[in-house]
């Protein structure tokens, strides 16, 4: 079974621009979560989508948004990029049949904001 | 609020030594899940183990073992006879019963030298 895939793997943007990252979950997985990893703040939860609806949200500004499509693929968007948005963005998926879920992570997208 | 503390920032060992990575957590939930993930230089988080709060049995998987002690809110991870391939960053994480919003510790960098 293919794992979680994320595209692109690397991205360079400049301040003020916007960016869209994509995540394809493991086949059959319906929940997709996004995390930001930075040297200073570590791994932080951004949001989680299930059945095209945002179900959980972390403590990030409104510039960070996401969506999920009917095939469970998800995208996250960051508008008006700031230097501090440079990070590794990780996507994780789980089956979400109820309790006892384990999240499986993709390889991440490394975003550099100049 | 949930919190995970990994007090060891970096550990260096020589191959074949045993090493224990510490994890202490805080939560008000009575039911919760604890996880360990490994992050090699490639960046992808690799799932190692999930343990629920009702199961305090220690677990062993090959060279890996986990010691969960609810009384001290700790979930420590031991690698026996470490190998160079074990070099990575190891994260301990905590979630509620649904498991779709992980709270991570800061991670422990493990360097195994030959």
PDB file of C-alpha atoms in Angstrom:
ATOM      1  CA  UNK A   1       0.000   0.000   0.000  1.00  0.00           C
ATOM      2  CA  UNK A   2       1.415   3.386  -0.948  1.00  0.00           C
ATOM      3  CA  UNK A   3       2.175   5.738   1.914  1.00  0.00           C
ATOM      4  CA  UNK A   4       1.203   9.341   2.388  1.00  0.00           C
ATOM      5  CA  UNK A   5       2.505  11.496  -0.438  1.00  0.00           C
ATOM      6  CA  UNK A   6       3.138  15.202  -0.362  1.00  0.00           C
ATOM      7  CA  UNK A   7       3.891  17.611  -3.170  1.00  0.00           C
ATOM      8  CA  UNK A   8       5.977  19.514  -3.779  1.00  0.00           C
ATOM      9  CA  UNK A   9       8.837  18.275  -1.617  1.00  0.00           C
ATOM     10  CA  UNK A  10      10.688  21.587  -1.686  1.00  0.00           C
ATOM     11  CA  UNK A  11       9.484  25.101  -2.252  1.00  0.00           C
ATOM     12  CA  UNK A  12      11.042  28.547  -2.188  1.00  0.00           C
ATOM     13  CA  UNK A  13       8.827  31.604  -1.950  1.00  0.00           C
ATOM     14  CA  UNK A  14       9.253  35.254  -1.084  1.00  0.00           C
ATOM     15  CA  UNK A  15       7.540  37.225   1.621  1.00  0.00           C
ATOM     16  CA  UNK A  16       4.015  38.266   0.789  1.00  0.00           C
ATOM     17  CA  UNK A  17       3.396  35.442  -1.643  1.00  0.00           C
ATOM     18  CA  UNK A  18       0.996  32.605  -1.039  1.00  0.00           C
ATOM     19  CA  UNK A  19       1.612  28.883  -1.282  1.00  0.00           C
ATOM     20  CA  UNK A  20      -0.461  25.732  -1.641  1.00  0.00           C
ATOM     21  CA  UNK A  21       0.767  22.349  -0.454  1.00  0.00           C
ATOM     22  CA  UNK A  22      -0.831  19.056  -1.367  1.00  0.00           C
ATOM     23  CA  UNK A  23      -1.263  15.801   0.505  1.00  0.00           C
ATOM     24  CA  UNK A  24      -2.591  12.459  -0.692  1.00  0.00           C
ATOM     25  CA  UNK A  25      -3.443  10.127   2.184  1.00  0.00           C
ATOM     26  CA  UNK A  26      -2.991   6.392   2.341  1.00  0.00           C
ATOM     27  CA  UNK A  27      -5.729   4.663   0.376  1.00  0.00           C
ATOM     28  CA  UNK A  28      -8.754   4.182   2.611  1.00  0.00           C
ATOM     29  CA  UNK A  29      -7.717   6.836   5.095  1.00  0.00           C
ATOM     30  CA  UNK A  30     -10.287   9.543   5.551  1.00  0.00           C
ATOM     31  CA  UNK A  31      -8.689  11.829   8.126  1.00  0.00           C
ATOM     32  CA  UNK A  32      -5.857  14.144   7.169  1.00  0.00           C
ATOM     33  CA  UNK A  33      -3.910  16.271   9.640  1.00  0.00           C
ATOM     34  CA  UNK A  34      -1.277  18.915   9.018  1.00  0.00           C
ATOM     35  CA  UNK A  35       1.671  19.815  11.221  1.00  0.00           C
ATOM     36  CA  UNK A  36       4.323  22.492  11.060  1.00  0.00           C
ATOM     37  CA  UNK A  37       7.858  21.706  12.196  1.00  0.00           C
ATOM     38  CA  UNK A  38      10.340  24.478  12.937  1.00  0.00           C
ATOM     39  CA  UNK A  39      13.593  24.461  14.931  1.00  0.00           C
ATOM     40  CA  UNK A  40      12.189  26.955  17.402  1.00  0.00           C
ATOM     41  CA  UNK A  41       8.651  25.711  17.964  1.00  0.00           C
ATOM     42  CA  UNK A  42       9.040  22.037  17.155  1.00  0.00           C
ATOM     43  CA  UNK A  43       6.122  20.051  15.794  1.00  0.00           C
ATOM     44  CA  UNK A  44       2.815  21.853  16.040  1.00  0.00           C
ATOM     45  CA  UNK A  45      -0.645  20.785  14.968  1.00  0.00           C
ATOM     46  CA  UNK A  46      -2.230  22.981  12.312  1.00  0.00           C
ATOM     47  CA  UNK A  47      -5.581  21.381  11.514  1.00  0.00           C
ATOM     48  CA  UNK A  48      -7.368  18.158  10.744  1.00  0.00           C
ATOM     49  CA  UNK A  49      -9.896  17.383   8.038  1.00  0.00           C
ATOM     50  CA  UNK A  50     -12.401  14.593   7.827  1.00  0.00           C
ATOM     51  CA  UNK A  51     -15.111  14.195   5.198  1.00  0.00           C
ATOM     52  CA  UNK A  52     -14.217  17.550   3.657  1.00  0.00           C
ATOM     53  CA  UNK A  53     -14.779  19.332   6.982  1.00  0.00           C
ATOM     54  CA  UNK A  54     -12.268  20.860   9.317  1.00  0.00           C
ATOM     55  CA  UNK A  55     -12.689  18.963  12.550  1.00  0.00           C
ATOM     56  CA  UNK A  56      -9.831  20.263  14.675  1.00  0.00           C
ATOM     57  CA  UNK A  57      -7.748  23.385  14.522  1.00  0.00           C
ATOM     58  CA  UNK A  58      -4.496  24.380  16.150  1.00  0.00           C
ATOM     59  CA  UNK A  59      -3.388  27.779  17.285  1.00  0.00           C
ATOM     60  CA  UNK A  60      -2.322  29.353  14.014  1.00  0.00           C
ATOM     61  CA  UNK A  61      -3.391  32.627  12.376  1.00  0.00           C
ATOM     62  CA  UNK A  62      -6.055  32.740   9.706  1.00  0.00           C
ATOM     63  CA  UNK A  63      -3.380  32.966   7.005  1.00  0.00           C
ATOM     64  CA  UNK A  64      -3.168  29.209   7.343  1.00  0.00           C
ATOM     65  CA  UNK A  65      -6.089  27.396   5.810  1.00  0.00           C
ATOM     66  CA  UNK A  66      -6.848  24.053   4.315  1.00  0.00           C
ATOM     67  CA  UNK A  67      -9.410  21.966   2.595  1.00  0.00           C
ATOM     68  CA  UNK A  68     -10.174  18.372   1.819  1.00  0.00           C
ATOM     69  CA  UNK A  69     -11.628  16.933  -1.324  1.00  0.00           C
ATOM     70  CA  UNK A  70     -14.117  14.117  -1.734  1.00  0.00           C
ATOM     71  CA  UNK A  71     -11.292  11.671  -2.462  1.00  0.00           C
ATOM     72  CA  UNK A  72      -9.714  12.614   0.911  1.00  0.00           C
ATOM     73  CA  UNK A  73      -6.822  14.460  -0.693  1.00  0.00           C
ATOM     74  CA  UNK A  74      -6.036  17.637   1.157  1.00  0.00           C
ATOM     75  CA  UNK A  75      -4.412  20.956   0.473  1.00  0.00           C
ATOM     76  CA  UNK A  76      -3.176  23.609   2.821  1.00  0.00           C
ATOM     77  CA  UNK A  77      -2.684  27.209   1.874  1.00  0.00           C
ATOM     78  CA  UNK A  78      -0.601  29.900   3.489  1.00  0.00           C
ATOM     79  CA  UNK A  79      -1.286  33.442   2.365  1.00  0.00           C
ATOM     80  CA  UNK A  80       0.898  36.506   2.805  1.00  0.00           C
ATOM     81  CA  UNK A  81       3.956  34.469   3.648  1.00  0.00           C
ATOM     82  CA  UNK A  82       6.259  35.604   6.423  1.00  0.00           C
ATOM     83  CA  UNK A  83       9.861  34.608   7.050  1.00  0.00           C
ATOM     84  CA  UNK A  84       8.717  32.658  10.105  1.00  0.00           C
ATOM     85  CA  UNK A  85       6.599  30.392   7.922  1.00  0.00           C
ATOM     86  CA  UNK A  86       9.770  28.673   6.738  1.00  0.00           C
ATOM     87  CA  UNK A  87       9.303  25.139   7.996  1.00  0.00           C
ATOM     88  CA  UNK A  88       8.774  21.508   7.219  1.00  0.00           C
ATOM     89  CA  UNK A  89       5.070  20.914   6.703  1.00  0.00           C
ATOM     90  CA  UNK A  90       4.012  17.382   7.456  1.00  0.00           C
ATOM     91  CA  UNK A  91       0.782  15.725   6.519  1.00  0.00           C
ATOM     92  CA  UNK A  92      -0.560  12.655   8.298  1.00  0.00           C
ATOM     93  CA  UNK A  93      -3.488  10.386   7.582  1.00  0.00           C
ATOM     94  CA  UNK A  94      -5.492   7.891   9.581  1.00  0.00           C
ATOM     95  CA  UNK A  95      -8.448   5.638   8.922  1.00  0.00           C
ATOM     96  CA  UNK A  96     -10.723   7.289  11.484  1.00  0.00           C
ATOM     97  CA  UNK A  97     -12.978   4.365  12.167  1.00  0.00           C
ATOM     98  CA  UNK A  98     -13.348   5.687  15.668  1.00  0.00           C
ATOM     99  CA  UNK A  99     -10.944   5.260  18.517  1.00  0.00           C
ATOM    100  CA  UNK A 100      -7.418   3.917  18.510  1.00  0.00           C
ATOM    101  CA  UNK A 101      -6.248   5.793  15.494  1.00  0.00           C
ATOM    102  CA  UNK A 102      -2.631   6.021  14.488  1.00  0.00           C
ATOM    103  CA  UNK A 103      -1.447   8.783  12.219  1.00  0.00           C
ATOM    104  CA  UNK A 104       0.965   7.918   9.435  1.00  0.00           C
ATOM    105  CA  UNK A 105       3.088  10.716   8.120  1.00  0.00           C
ATOM    106  CA  UNK A 106       4.277  11.748   4.695  1.00  0.00           C
ATOM    107  CA  UNK A 107       7.802  12.936   3.832  1.00  0.00           C
ATOM    108  CA  UNK A 108       6.860  16.588   4.227  1.00  0.00           C
ATOM    109  CA  UNK A 109       7.217  19.739   2.175  1.00  0.00           C
ATOM    110  CA  UNK A 110      10.157  21.983   3.031  1.00  0.00           C
ATOM    111  CA  UNK A 111       9.132  25.592   2.550  1.00  0.00           C
ATOM    112  CA  UNK A 112      11.703  28.356   2.540  1.00  0.00           C
ATOM    113  CA  UNK A 113      10.461  31.934   2.619  1.00  0.00           C
ATOM    114  CA  UNK A 114      12.967  34.570   1.537  1.00  0.00           C
TER     115      UNK A 114
ATOM    116  CA  UNK B   1      -3.791  21.289  28.431  1.00  0.00           C
ATOM    117  CA  UNK B   2      -1.649  18.456  27.232  1.00  0.00           C
ATOM    118  CA  UNK B   3       2.118  18.630  27.379  1.00  0.00           C
ATOM    119  CA  UNK B   4       4.997  16.316  26.550  1.00  0.00           C
ATOM    120  CA  UNK B   5       8.508  16.829  27.864  1.00  0.00           C
ATOM    121  CA  UNK B   6      11.595  15.181  26.459  1.00  0.00           C
ATOM    122  CA  UNK B   7      14.331  16.531  28.667  1.00  0.00           C
ATOM    123  CA  UNK B   8      17.190  14.968  26.715  1.00  0.00           C
ATOM    124  CA  UNK B   9      18.010  17.214  23.795  1.00  0.00           C
ATOM    125  CA  UNK B  10      20.774  15.046  22.387  1.00  0.00           C
ATOM    126  CA  UNK B  11      22.317  11.697  23.270  1.00  0.00           C
ATOM    127  CA  UNK B  12      25.470  10.207  21.801  1.00  0.00           C
ATOM    128  CA  UNK B  13      26.340   6.555  22.234  1.00  0.00           C
ATOM    129  CA  UNK B  14      28.716   4.079  20.730  1.00  0.00           C
ATOM    130  CA  UNK B  15      27.304   1.240  18.696  1.00  0.00           C
ATOM    131  CA  UNK B  16      26.039  -1.717  20.752  1.00  0.00           C
ATOM    132  CA  UNK B  17      25.371   0.413  23.807  1.00  0.00           C
ATOM    133  CA  UNK B  18      21.871   0.462  25.256  1.00  0.00           C
ATOM    134  CA  UNK B  19      20.152   3.836  25.345  1.00  0.00           C
ATOM    135  CA  UNK B  20      16.968   5.072  27.006  1.00  0.00           C
ATOM    136  CA  UNK B  21      15.000   8.055  25.796  1.00  0.00           C
ATOM    137  CA  UNK B  22      12.846   9.718  28.427  1.00  0.00           C
ATOM    138  CA  UNK B  23       9.333  11.057  27.975  1.00  0.00           C
ATOM    139  CA  UNK B  24       7.134  12.693  30.600  1.00  0.00           C
ATOM    140  CA  UNK B  25       3.610  13.828  29.802  1.00  0.00           C
ATOM    141  CA  UNK B  26       0.812  15.879  31.320  1.00  0.00           C
ATOM    142  CA  UNK B  27      -2.865  15.498  30.599  1.00  0.00           C
ATOM    143  CA  UNK B  28      -6.184  15.822  32.405  1.00  0.00           C
ATOM    144  CA  UNK B  29      -7.789  13.154  30.235  1.00  0.00           C
ATOM    145  CA  UNK B  30      -8.409   9.789  31.823  1.00  0.00           C
ATOM    146  CA  UNK B  31      -8.138   8.068  28.467  1.00  0.00           C
ATOM    147  CA  UNK B  32      -5.343   9.026  26.140  1.00  0.00           C
ATOM    148  CA  UNK B  33      -2.755   7.600  23.794  1.00  0.00           C
ATOM    149  CA  UNK B  34       1.007   7.835  23.796  1.00  0.00           C
ATOM    150  CA  UNK B  35       3.195   7.433  20.745  1.00  0.00           C
ATOM    151  CA  UNK B  36       6.800   7.281  19.714  1.00  0.00           C
ATOM    152  CA  UNK B  37       7.897   8.375  16.263  1.00  0.00           C
ATOM    153  CA  UNK B  38      11.321   8.309  14.645  1.00  0.00           C
ATOM    154  CA  UNK B  39      12.437  11.022  12.248  1.00  0.00           C
ATOM    155  CA  UNK B  40      15.469  10.119  10.119  1.00  0.00           C
ATOM    156  CA  UNK B  41      17.306  12.821   8.156  1.00  0.00           C
ATOM    157  CA  UNK B  42      14.861  12.389   5.269  1.00  0.00           C
ATOM    158  CA  UNK B  43      12.243  14.109   7.418  1.00  0.00           C
ATOM    159  CA  UNK B  44       9.419  11.600   7.394  1.00  0.00           C
ATOM    160  CA  UNK B  45       8.022  10.668  10.797  1.00  0.00           C
ATOM    161  CA  UNK B  46       8.025   6.900  11.186  1.00  0.00           C
ATOM    162  CA  UNK B  47       5.501   5.414  13.591  1.00  0.00           C
ATOM    163  CA  UNK B  48       7.055   3.114  16.212  1.00  0.00           C
ATOM    164  CA  UNK B  49       4.443   2.409  18.861  1.00  0.00           C
ATOM    165  CA  UNK B  50       1.086   3.443  20.282  1.00  0.00           C
ATOM    166  CA  UNK B  51       0.048   2.746  23.846  1.00  0.00           C
ATOM    167  CA  UNK B  52      -3.290   3.553  25.465  1.00  0.00           C
ATOM    168  CA  UNK B  53      -3.611   4.794  29.002  1.00  0.00           C
ATOM    169  CA  UNK B  54      -5.260   1.613  30.230  1.00  0.00           C
ATOM    170  CA  UNK B  55      -2.464  -0.645  29.136  1.00  0.00           C
ATOM    171  CA  UNK B  56       0.557  -0.335  31.383  1.00  0.00           C
ATOM    172  CA  UNK B  57       2.241  -3.456  30.172  1.00  0.00           C
ATOM    173  CA  UNK B  58       5.727  -2.941  28.899  1.00  0.00           C
ATOM    174  CA  UNK B  59       6.264  -3.818  25.279  1.00  0.00           C
ATOM    175  CA  UNK B  60       9.239  -5.251  23.471  1.00  0.00           C
ATOM    176  CA  UNK B  61       9.722  -5.310  19.730  1.00  0.00           C
ATOM    177  CA  UNK B  62      13.087  -6.623  18.680  1.00  0.00           C
ATOM    178  CA  UNK B  63      15.725  -4.253  20.023  1.00  0.00           C
ATOM    179  CA  UNK B  64      13.068  -1.727  21.060  1.00  0.00           C
ATOM    180  CA  UNK B  65      11.233  -1.703  24.358  1.00  0.00           C
ATOM    181  CA  UNK B  66       8.880   0.724  26.019  1.00  0.00           C
ATOM    182  CA  UNK B  67       8.210   1.305  29.708  1.00  0.00           C
ATOM    183  CA  UNK B  68       4.899   3.008  30.470  1.00  0.00           C
ATOM    184  CA  UNK B  69       4.394   4.117  34.080  1.00  0.00           C
ATOM    185  CA  UNK B  70       1.166   5.955  34.720  1.00  0.00           C
ATOM    186  CA  UNK B  71       2.136   6.738  38.316  1.00  0.00           C
ATOM    187  CA  UNK B  72       5.028   8.889  37.118  1.00  0.00           C
ATOM    188  CA  UNK B  73       3.418   9.937  33.800  1.00  0.00           C
ATOM    189  CA  UNK B  74       6.336   8.545  31.889  1.00  0.00           C
ATOM    190  CA  UNK B  75       6.660   6.566  28.687  1.00  0.00           C
ATOM    191  CA  UNK B  76      10.325   5.778  28.181  1.00  0.00           C
ATOM    192  CA  UNK B  77      11.866   4.121  25.141  1.00  0.00           C
ATOM    193  CA  UNK B  78      14.924   1.869  25.254  1.00  0.00           C
ATOM    194  CA  UNK B  79      17.014   0.717  22.330  1.00  0.00           C
ATOM    195  CA  UNK B  80      19.138  -2.309  23.130  1.00  0.00           C
ATOM    196  CA  UNK B  81      22.424  -2.829  21.322  1.00  0.00           C
ATOM    197  CA  UNK B  82      22.109   0.390  19.359  1.00  0.00           C
ATOM    198  CA  UNK B  83      23.135   0.543  15.723  1.00  0.00           C
ATOM    199  CA  UNK B  84      24.253   3.404  13.511  1.00  0.00           C
ATOM    200  CA  UNK B  85      20.941   3.142  11.625  1.00  0.00           C
ATOM    201  CA  UNK B  86      19.169   4.099  14.846  1.00  0.00           C
ATOM    202  CA  UNK B  87      20.583   7.611  14.543  1.00  0.00           C
ATOM    203  CA  UNK B  88      17.592   9.921  14.189  1.00  0.00           C
ATOM    204  CA  UNK B  89      15.393  12.303  16.108  1.00  0.00           C
ATOM    205  CA  UNK B  90      12.869  10.526  18.305  1.00  0.00           C
ATOM    206  CA  UNK B  91       9.596  12.138  19.275  1.00  0.00           C
ATOM    207  CA  UNK B  92       7.208  11.206  22.013  1.00  0.00           C
ATOM    208  CA  UNK B  93       3.616  12.331  21.448  1.00  0.00           C
ATOM    209  CA  UNK B  94       0.298  12.390  23.272  1.00  0.00           C
ATOM    210  CA  UNK B  95      -3.257  12.469  21.975  1.00  0.00           C
ATOM    211  CA  UNK B  96      -6.814  12.281  23.216  1.00  0.00           C
ATOM    212  CA  UNK B  97      -8.910   9.183  22.611  1.00  0.00           C
ATOM    213  CA  UNK B  98      -9.476  10.057  18.952  1.00  0.00           C
ATOM    214  CA  UNK B  99      -5.785  10.313  18.169  1.00  0.00           C
ATOM    215  CA  UNK B 100      -6.078  12.888  15.436  1.00  0.00           C
ATOM    216  CA  UNK B 101      -4.397  15.811  17.176  1.00  0.00           C
ATOM    217  CA  UNK B 102      -0.961  14.934  18.430  1.00  0.00           C
ATOM    218  CA  UNK B 103       0.988  16.964  20.957  1.00  0.00           C
ATOM    219  CA  UNK B 104       4.678  16.334  20.472  1.00  0.00           C
ATOM    220  CA  UNK B 105       7.663  16.654  22.720  1.00  0.00           C
ATOM    221  CA  UNK B 106      10.672  18.624  21.522  1.00  0.00           C
ATOM    222  CA  UNK B 107      12.414  15.472  20.383  1.00  0.00           C
ATOM    223  CA  UNK B 108      15.672  13.779  21.315  1.00  0.00           C
ATOM    224  CA  UNK B 109      18.506  13.606  18.809  1.00  0.00           C
ATOM    225  CA  UNK B 110      20.170  10.211  19.029  1.00  0.00           C
ATOM    226  CA  UNK B 111      23.627   9.825  17.512  1.00  0.00           C
ATOM    227  CA  UNK B 112      25.036   6.327  17.368  1.00  0.00           C
ATOM    228  CA  UNK B 113      28.710   6.211  16.478  1.00  0.00           C
ATOM    229  CA  UNK B 114      30.488   3.200  15.054  1.00  0.00           C
TER     230      UNK B 114
END
